[in-house]
CSV table of C-alpha atoms in Angstrom, one decimal:
chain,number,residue,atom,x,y,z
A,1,UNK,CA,-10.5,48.9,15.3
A,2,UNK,CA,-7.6,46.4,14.7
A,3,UNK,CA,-3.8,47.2,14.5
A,4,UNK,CA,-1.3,45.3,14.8
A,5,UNK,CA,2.4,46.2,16.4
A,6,UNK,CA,5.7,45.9,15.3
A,7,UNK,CA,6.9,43.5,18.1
A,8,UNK,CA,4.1,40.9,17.0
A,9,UNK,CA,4.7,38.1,15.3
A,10,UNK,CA,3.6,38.2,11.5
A,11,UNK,CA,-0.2,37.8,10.8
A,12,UNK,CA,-1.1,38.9,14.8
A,13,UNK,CA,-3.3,41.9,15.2
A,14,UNK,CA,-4.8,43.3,18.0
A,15,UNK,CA,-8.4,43.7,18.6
A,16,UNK,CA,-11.3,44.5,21.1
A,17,UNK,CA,-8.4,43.5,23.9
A,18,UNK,CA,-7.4,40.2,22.1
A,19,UNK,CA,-4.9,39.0,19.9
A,20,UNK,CA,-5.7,37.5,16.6
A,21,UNK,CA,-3.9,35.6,13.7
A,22,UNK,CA,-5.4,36.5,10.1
A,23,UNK,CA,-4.8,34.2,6.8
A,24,UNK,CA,-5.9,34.9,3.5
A,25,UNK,CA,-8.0,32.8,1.6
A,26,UNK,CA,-8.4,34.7,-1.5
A,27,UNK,CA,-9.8,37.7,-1.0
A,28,UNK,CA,-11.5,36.2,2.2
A,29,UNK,CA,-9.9,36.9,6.0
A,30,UNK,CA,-9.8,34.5,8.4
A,31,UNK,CA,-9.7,35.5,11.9
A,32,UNK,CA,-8.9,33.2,14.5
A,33,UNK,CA,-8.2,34.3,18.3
A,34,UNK,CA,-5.7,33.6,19.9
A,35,UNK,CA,-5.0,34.9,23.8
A,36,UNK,CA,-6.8,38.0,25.6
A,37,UNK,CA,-3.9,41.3,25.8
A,38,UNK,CA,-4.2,41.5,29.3
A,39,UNK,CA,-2.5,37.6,29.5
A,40,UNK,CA,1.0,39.0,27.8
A,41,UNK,CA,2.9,37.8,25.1
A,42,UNK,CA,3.8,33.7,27.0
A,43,UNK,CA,-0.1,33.2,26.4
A,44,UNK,CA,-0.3,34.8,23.0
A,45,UNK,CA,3.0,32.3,21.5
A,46,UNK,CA,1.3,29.5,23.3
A,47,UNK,CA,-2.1,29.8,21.3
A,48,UNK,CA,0.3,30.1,18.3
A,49,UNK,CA,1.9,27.1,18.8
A,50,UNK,CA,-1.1,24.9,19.7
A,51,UNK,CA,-2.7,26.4,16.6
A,52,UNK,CA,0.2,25.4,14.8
A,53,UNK,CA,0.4,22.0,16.4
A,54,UNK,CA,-2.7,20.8,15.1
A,55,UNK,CA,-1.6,20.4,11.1
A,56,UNK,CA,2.5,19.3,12.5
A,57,UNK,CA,3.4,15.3,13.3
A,58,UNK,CA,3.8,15.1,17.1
A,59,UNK,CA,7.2,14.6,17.2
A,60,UNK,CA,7.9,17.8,14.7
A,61,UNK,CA,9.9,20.8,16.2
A,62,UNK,CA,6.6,23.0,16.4
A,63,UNK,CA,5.1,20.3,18.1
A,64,UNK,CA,7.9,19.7,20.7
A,65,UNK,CA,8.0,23.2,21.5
A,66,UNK,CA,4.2,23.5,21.9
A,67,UNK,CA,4.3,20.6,24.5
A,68,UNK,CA,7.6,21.9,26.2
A,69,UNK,CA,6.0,25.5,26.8
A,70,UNK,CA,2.7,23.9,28.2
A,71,UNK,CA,4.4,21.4,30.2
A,72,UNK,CA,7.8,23.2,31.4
A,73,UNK,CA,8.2,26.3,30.1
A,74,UNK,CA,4.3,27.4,32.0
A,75,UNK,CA,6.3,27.1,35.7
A,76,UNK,CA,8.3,29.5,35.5
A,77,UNK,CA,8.3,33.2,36.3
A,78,UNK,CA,6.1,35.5,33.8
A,79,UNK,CA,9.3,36.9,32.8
A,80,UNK,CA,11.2,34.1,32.5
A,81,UNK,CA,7.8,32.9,30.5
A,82,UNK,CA,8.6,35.7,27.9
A,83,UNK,CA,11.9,35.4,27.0
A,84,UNK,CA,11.3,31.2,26.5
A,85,UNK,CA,8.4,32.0,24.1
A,86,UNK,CA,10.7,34.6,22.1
A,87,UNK,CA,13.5,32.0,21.9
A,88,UNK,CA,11.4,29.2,21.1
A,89,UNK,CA,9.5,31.0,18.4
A,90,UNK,CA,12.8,31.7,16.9
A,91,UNK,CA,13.9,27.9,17.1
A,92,UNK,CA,10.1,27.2,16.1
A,93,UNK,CA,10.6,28.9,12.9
A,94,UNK,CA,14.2,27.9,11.8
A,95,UNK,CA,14.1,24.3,12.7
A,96,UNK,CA,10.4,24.3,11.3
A,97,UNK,CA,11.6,21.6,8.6
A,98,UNK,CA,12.6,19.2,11.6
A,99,UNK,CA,11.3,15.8,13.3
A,100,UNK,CA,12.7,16.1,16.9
A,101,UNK,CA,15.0,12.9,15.8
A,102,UNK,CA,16.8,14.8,12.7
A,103,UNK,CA,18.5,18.0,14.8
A,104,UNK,CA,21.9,17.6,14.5
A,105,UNK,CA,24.9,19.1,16.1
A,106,UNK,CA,25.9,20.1,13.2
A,107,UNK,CA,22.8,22.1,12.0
A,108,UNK,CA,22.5,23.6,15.9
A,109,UNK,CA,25.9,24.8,14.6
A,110,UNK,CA,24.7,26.7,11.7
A,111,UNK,CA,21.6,27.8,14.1
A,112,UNK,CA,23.8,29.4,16.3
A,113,UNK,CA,26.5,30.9,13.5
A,114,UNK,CA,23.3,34.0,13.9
A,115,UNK,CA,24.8,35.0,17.3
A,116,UNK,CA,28.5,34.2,17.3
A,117,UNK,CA,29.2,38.0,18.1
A,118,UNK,CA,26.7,37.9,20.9
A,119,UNK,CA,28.2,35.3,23.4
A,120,UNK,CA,25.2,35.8,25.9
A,121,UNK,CA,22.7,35.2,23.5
A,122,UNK,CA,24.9,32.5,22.0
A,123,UNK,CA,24.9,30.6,24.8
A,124,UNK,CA,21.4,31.0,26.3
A,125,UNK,CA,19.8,29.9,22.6
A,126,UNK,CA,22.2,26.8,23.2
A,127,UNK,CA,20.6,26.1,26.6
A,128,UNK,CA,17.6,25.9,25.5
A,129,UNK,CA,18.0,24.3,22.4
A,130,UNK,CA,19.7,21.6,25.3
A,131,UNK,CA,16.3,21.7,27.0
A,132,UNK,CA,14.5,21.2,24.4
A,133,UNK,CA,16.6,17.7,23.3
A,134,UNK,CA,16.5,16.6,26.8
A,135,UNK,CA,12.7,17.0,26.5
A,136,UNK,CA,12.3,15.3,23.0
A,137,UNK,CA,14.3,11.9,25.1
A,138,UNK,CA,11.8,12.2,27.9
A,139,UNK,CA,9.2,12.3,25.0
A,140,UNK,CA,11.1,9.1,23.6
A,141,UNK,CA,11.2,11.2,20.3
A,142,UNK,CA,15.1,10.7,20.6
A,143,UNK,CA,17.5,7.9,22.2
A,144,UNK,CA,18.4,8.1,25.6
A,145,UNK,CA,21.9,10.1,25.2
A,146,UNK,CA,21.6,11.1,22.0
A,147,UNK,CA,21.5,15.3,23.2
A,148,UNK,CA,23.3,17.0,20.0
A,149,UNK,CA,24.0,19.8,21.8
A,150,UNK,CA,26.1,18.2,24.6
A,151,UNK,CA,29.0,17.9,22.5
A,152,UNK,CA,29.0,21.6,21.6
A,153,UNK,CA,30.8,24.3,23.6
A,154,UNK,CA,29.5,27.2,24.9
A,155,UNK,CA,31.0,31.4,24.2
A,156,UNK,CA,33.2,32.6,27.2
A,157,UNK,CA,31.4,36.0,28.3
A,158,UNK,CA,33.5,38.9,29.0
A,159,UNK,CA,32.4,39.7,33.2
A,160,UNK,CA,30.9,42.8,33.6
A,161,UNK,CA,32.8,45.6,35.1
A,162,UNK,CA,30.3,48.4,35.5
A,163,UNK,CA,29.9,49.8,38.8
A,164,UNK,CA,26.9,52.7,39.4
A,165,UNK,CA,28.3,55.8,40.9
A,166,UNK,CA,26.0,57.3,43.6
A,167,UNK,CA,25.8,60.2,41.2
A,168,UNK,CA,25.0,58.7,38.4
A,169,UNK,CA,22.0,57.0,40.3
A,170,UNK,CA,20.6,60.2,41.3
A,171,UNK,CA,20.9,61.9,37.9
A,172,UNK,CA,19.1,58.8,36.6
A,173,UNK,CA,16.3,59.8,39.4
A,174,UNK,CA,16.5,63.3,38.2
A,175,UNK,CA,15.2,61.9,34.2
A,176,UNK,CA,12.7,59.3,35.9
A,177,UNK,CA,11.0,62.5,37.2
A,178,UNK,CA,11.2,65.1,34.3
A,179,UNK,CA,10.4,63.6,30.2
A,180,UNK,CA,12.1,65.3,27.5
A,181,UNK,CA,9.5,68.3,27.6
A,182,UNK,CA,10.5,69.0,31.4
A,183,UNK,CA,7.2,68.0,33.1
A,184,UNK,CA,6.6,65.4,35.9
A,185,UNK,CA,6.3,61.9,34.5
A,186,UNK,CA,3.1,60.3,35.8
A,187,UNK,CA,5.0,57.1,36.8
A,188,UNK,CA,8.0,59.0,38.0
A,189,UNK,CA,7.7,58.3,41.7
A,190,UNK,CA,6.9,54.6,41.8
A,191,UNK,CA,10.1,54.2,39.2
A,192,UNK,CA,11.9,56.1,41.2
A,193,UNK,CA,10.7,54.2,44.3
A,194,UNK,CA,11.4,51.2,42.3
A,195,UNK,CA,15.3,52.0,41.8
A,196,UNK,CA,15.5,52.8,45.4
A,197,UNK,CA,14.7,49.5,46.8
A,198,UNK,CA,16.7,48.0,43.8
A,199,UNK,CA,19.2,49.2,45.3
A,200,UNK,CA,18.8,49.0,49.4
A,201,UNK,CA,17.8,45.3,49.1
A,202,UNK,CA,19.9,43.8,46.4
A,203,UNK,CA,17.5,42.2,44.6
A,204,UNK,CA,16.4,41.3,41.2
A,205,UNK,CA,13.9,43.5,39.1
A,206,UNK,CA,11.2,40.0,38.3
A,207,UNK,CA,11.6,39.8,42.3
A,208,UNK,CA,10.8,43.5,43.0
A,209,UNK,CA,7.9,43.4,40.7
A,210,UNK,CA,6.1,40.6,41.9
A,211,UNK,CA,6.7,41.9,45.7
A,212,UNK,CA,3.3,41.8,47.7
A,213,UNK,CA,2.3,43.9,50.7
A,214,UNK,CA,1.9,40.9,52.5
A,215,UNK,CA,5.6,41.0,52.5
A,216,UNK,CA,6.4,43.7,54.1
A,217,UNK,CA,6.1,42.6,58.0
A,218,UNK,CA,7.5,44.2,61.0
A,219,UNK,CA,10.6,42.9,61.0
A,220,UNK,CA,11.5,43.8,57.1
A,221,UNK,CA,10.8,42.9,53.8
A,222,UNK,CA,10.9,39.2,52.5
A,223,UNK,CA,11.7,37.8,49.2
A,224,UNK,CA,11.5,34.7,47.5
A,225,UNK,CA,13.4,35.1,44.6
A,226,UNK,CA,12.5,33.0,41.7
A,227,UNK,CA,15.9,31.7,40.9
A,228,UNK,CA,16.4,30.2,44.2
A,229,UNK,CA,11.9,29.2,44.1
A,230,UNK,CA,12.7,25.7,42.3
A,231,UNK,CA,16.3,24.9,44.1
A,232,UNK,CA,17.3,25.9,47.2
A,233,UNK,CA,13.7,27.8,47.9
A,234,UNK,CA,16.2,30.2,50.1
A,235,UNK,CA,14.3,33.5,51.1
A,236,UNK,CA,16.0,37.3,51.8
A,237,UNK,CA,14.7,38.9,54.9
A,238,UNK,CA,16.1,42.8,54.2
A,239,UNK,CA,15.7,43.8,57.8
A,240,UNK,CA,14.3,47.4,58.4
A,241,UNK,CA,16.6,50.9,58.3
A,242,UNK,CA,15.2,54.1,57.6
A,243,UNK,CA,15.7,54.8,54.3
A,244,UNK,CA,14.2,51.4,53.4
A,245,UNK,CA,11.1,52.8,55.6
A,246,UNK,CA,11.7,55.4,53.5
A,247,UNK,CA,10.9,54.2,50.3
A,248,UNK,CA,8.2,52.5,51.3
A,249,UNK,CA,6.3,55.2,53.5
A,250,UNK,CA,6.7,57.1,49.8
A,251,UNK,CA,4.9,54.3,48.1
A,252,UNK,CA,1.9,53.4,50.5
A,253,UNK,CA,1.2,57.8,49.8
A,254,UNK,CA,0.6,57.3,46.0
A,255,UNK,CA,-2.8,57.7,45.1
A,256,UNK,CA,-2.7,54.6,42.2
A,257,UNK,CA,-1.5,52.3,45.6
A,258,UNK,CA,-2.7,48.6,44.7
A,259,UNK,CA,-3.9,46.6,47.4
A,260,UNK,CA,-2.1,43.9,46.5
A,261,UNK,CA,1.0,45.0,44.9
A,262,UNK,CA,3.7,47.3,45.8
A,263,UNK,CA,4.9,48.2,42.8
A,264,UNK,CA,2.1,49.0,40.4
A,265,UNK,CA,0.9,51.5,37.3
A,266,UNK,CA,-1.7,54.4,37.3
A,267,UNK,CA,-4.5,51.4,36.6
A,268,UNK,CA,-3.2,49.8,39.8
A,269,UNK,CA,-2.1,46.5,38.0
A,270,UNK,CA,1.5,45.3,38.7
A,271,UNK,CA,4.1,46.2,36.4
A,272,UNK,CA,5.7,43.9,33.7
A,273,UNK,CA,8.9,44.1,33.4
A,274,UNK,CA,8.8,45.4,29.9
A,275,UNK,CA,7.1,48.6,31.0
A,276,UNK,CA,9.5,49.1,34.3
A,277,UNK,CA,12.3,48.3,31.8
A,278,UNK,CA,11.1,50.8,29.2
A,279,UNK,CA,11.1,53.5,31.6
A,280,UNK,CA,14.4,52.9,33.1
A,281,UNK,CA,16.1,52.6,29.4
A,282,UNK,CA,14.2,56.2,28.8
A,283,UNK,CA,15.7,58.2,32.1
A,284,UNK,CA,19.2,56.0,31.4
A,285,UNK,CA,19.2,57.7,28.0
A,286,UNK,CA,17.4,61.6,29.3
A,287,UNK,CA,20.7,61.6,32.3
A,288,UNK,CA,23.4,60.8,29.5
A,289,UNK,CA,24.5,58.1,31.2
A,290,UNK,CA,26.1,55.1,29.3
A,291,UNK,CA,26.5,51.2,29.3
A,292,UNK,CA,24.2,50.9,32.5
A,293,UNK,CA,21.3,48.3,33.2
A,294,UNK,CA,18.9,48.2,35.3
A,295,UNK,CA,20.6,44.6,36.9
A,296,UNK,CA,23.8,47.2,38.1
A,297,UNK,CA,21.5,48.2,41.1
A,298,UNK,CA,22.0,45.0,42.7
A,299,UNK,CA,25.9,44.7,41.4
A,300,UNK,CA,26.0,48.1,43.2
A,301,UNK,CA,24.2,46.5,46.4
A,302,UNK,CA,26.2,43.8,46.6
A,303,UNK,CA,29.5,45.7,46.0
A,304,UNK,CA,29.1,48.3,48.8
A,305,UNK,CA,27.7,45.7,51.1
A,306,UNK,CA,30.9,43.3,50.7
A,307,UNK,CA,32.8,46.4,51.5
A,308,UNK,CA,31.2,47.9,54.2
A,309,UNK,CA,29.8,44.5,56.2
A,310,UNK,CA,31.5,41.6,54.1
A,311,UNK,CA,31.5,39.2,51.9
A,312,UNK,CA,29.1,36.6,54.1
A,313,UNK,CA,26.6,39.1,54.2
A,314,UNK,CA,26.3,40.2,50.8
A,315,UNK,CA,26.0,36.5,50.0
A,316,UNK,CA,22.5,36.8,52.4
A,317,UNK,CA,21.2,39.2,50.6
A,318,UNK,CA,22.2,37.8,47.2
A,319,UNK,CA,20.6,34.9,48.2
A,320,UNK,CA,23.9,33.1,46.8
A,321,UNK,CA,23.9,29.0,48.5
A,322,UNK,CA,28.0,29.6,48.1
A,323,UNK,CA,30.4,32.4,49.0
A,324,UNK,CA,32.2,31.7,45.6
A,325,UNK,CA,29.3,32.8,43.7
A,326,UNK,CA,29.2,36.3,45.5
A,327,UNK,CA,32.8,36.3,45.0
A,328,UNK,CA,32.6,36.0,41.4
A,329,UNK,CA,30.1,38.7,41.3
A,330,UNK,CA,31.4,41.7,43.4
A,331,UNK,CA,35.1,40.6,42.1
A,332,UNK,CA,34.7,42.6,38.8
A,333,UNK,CA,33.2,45.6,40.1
A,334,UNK,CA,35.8,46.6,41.9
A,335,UNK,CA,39.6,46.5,42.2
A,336,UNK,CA,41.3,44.7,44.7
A,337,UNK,CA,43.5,47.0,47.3
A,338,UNK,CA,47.1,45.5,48.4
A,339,UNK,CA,50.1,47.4,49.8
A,340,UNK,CA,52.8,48.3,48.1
A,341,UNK,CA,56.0,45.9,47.9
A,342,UNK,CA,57.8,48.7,50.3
């Protein structure tokens, strides 16, 4: 039985566990597959492009993109992976009409006229449409120096202010445990596990997820977070406290425990970020609390550790190579205490 789901791209169904792309030909179907389920969305928009590729010039915008995603974009983290095949598709389809040679500043500019209310997604559409030049000169499909996107300016983003109460955070628990019809949730305690260490190590929800038991030593719990993986390589050690034991006592007791994983679903496979996400965005909405992501766990983290031990170690556990960057992102979430004039 095929069906095919809202977030797909047009013409993509699933089917017996794969994805597929159907074109008419009269009254005919033609099914071609594309990428297995189980391999997530990065595989399924690569097979689209490369099945695209083969009727596009090789220096086209499909074409670029294809090669980009194989070549670069297939490095990075799965999440990461994701949101580069949703952008590109994006750019895919409006610059469709383009040779790598013929993108212009000034029709980036009308591109980017879509999210001129969105600064954030303004600016990270820009970045990669910058990637993508920079890719079409290693190509030699442009002139060395010939980026269009160089001489456009990015959106000045508002810094965010929110700060997590600790009662907010536990009402947040409360709705990971209990759905709308008041019974357990099956996934409740590894979610709720899942904020937990968000919180007592700082770290990133992509770094959480992909956290292996062979991680967890005697000592603490190390992570390698993938923005630091291709730069610095700089690892976290969170040392042992017993909360942190805690948390994790509670997760090596669940009866869907992955050998491999700490973090994983019912079926004992890790989980995507789209399904811890989806869960988190559910309880956020059950406890009636407002204007909070997931990502405020570690603003939280990094907040009460600059007050309580200090700025140089909430850069540690940021993993942050300068003391200016932590600075910048603790500054907001709090206001800064000076004595009166008399």
């Amino acid at each position: 039985m095929s069906k095919r789901r809202s977030d797909l791209p047009k013409r993509v169904y699933e089917k017996g566990g794969a994805y597929w792309h159907v074109r008419a030909e009269g009254k005919k179907r033609i099914w071609t597959r594309l990428s297995t389920i189980r391999d997530g969305l990065p595989a399924l928009y690569r097979a689209l492009a490369d099945m695209e590729q083969a009727d596009q010039a090789r220096d086209s915008m499909a074409a670029l993109i294809a090669d980009w995603l194989a070549e670069v974009g297939s490095r990075h983290s799965v999440k990461t992976q994701a949101n580069d095949a949703y952008q590109t598709r994006t750019i895919s389809e409006s610059f469709q009409e383009f040779r790598a040679q013929e993108v212009t500043a000034p029709a980036i500019v009308e591109f980017l006229k879509h999210f001129s209310d969105k600064p954030r997604t303004y600016n990270a559409y820009r970045s990669m449409l910058r990637e993508l030049m920079r890719f079409a000169e290693e190509k030699g499909y442009r002139p060395p120096g010939t980026n269009p996107v160089d001489s456009l300016k990015t959106m000045s983003v508002k810094a965010r202010t929110r700060y997590i109460t600790d009662s907010e955070v536990r009402r947040i628990k409360v709705a990971v445990m209990y759905g709308d019809d008041g019974k357990r949730t099956r996934s409740g305690q590894t979610i709720c596990a899942l904020i937990d260490m968000a919180y007592l190590t700082g770290q990133r929800i992509g770094d959480l997820l992909t956290l292996r038991w062979s991680d967890v030593g005697k000592q603490g719990i190390t992570f390698q977070p993938a923005k630091t993986e291709g730069s610095t390589g700089a690892q976290v050690l969170i040392a042992w406290t017993q909360r942190l034991r805690d948390v994790v006592d509670r997760l090596r007791a669940l009866p869907n425990k992955s050998p491999a994983f700490v973090f994983c679903t019912l079926q004992r496979q890790p989980y995507t970020y789209s399904g811890a996400s989806t869960a988190w965005k559910r309880a956020v909405k059950r406890a009636g609390v407002k204007d909070c992501h997931f990502h405020d766990l570690r603003g939280k983290a990094l907040t009460d550790v600059d007050r309580g031990r200090g700025i140089m170690e909430a850069q540690r556990m940021g993993a942050h190579s300068t003391q200016s960057q932590t600075a910048d992102y603790v500054r907001h979430k709090r206001a800064l205490k000076v004595d009166a004039t008399r």
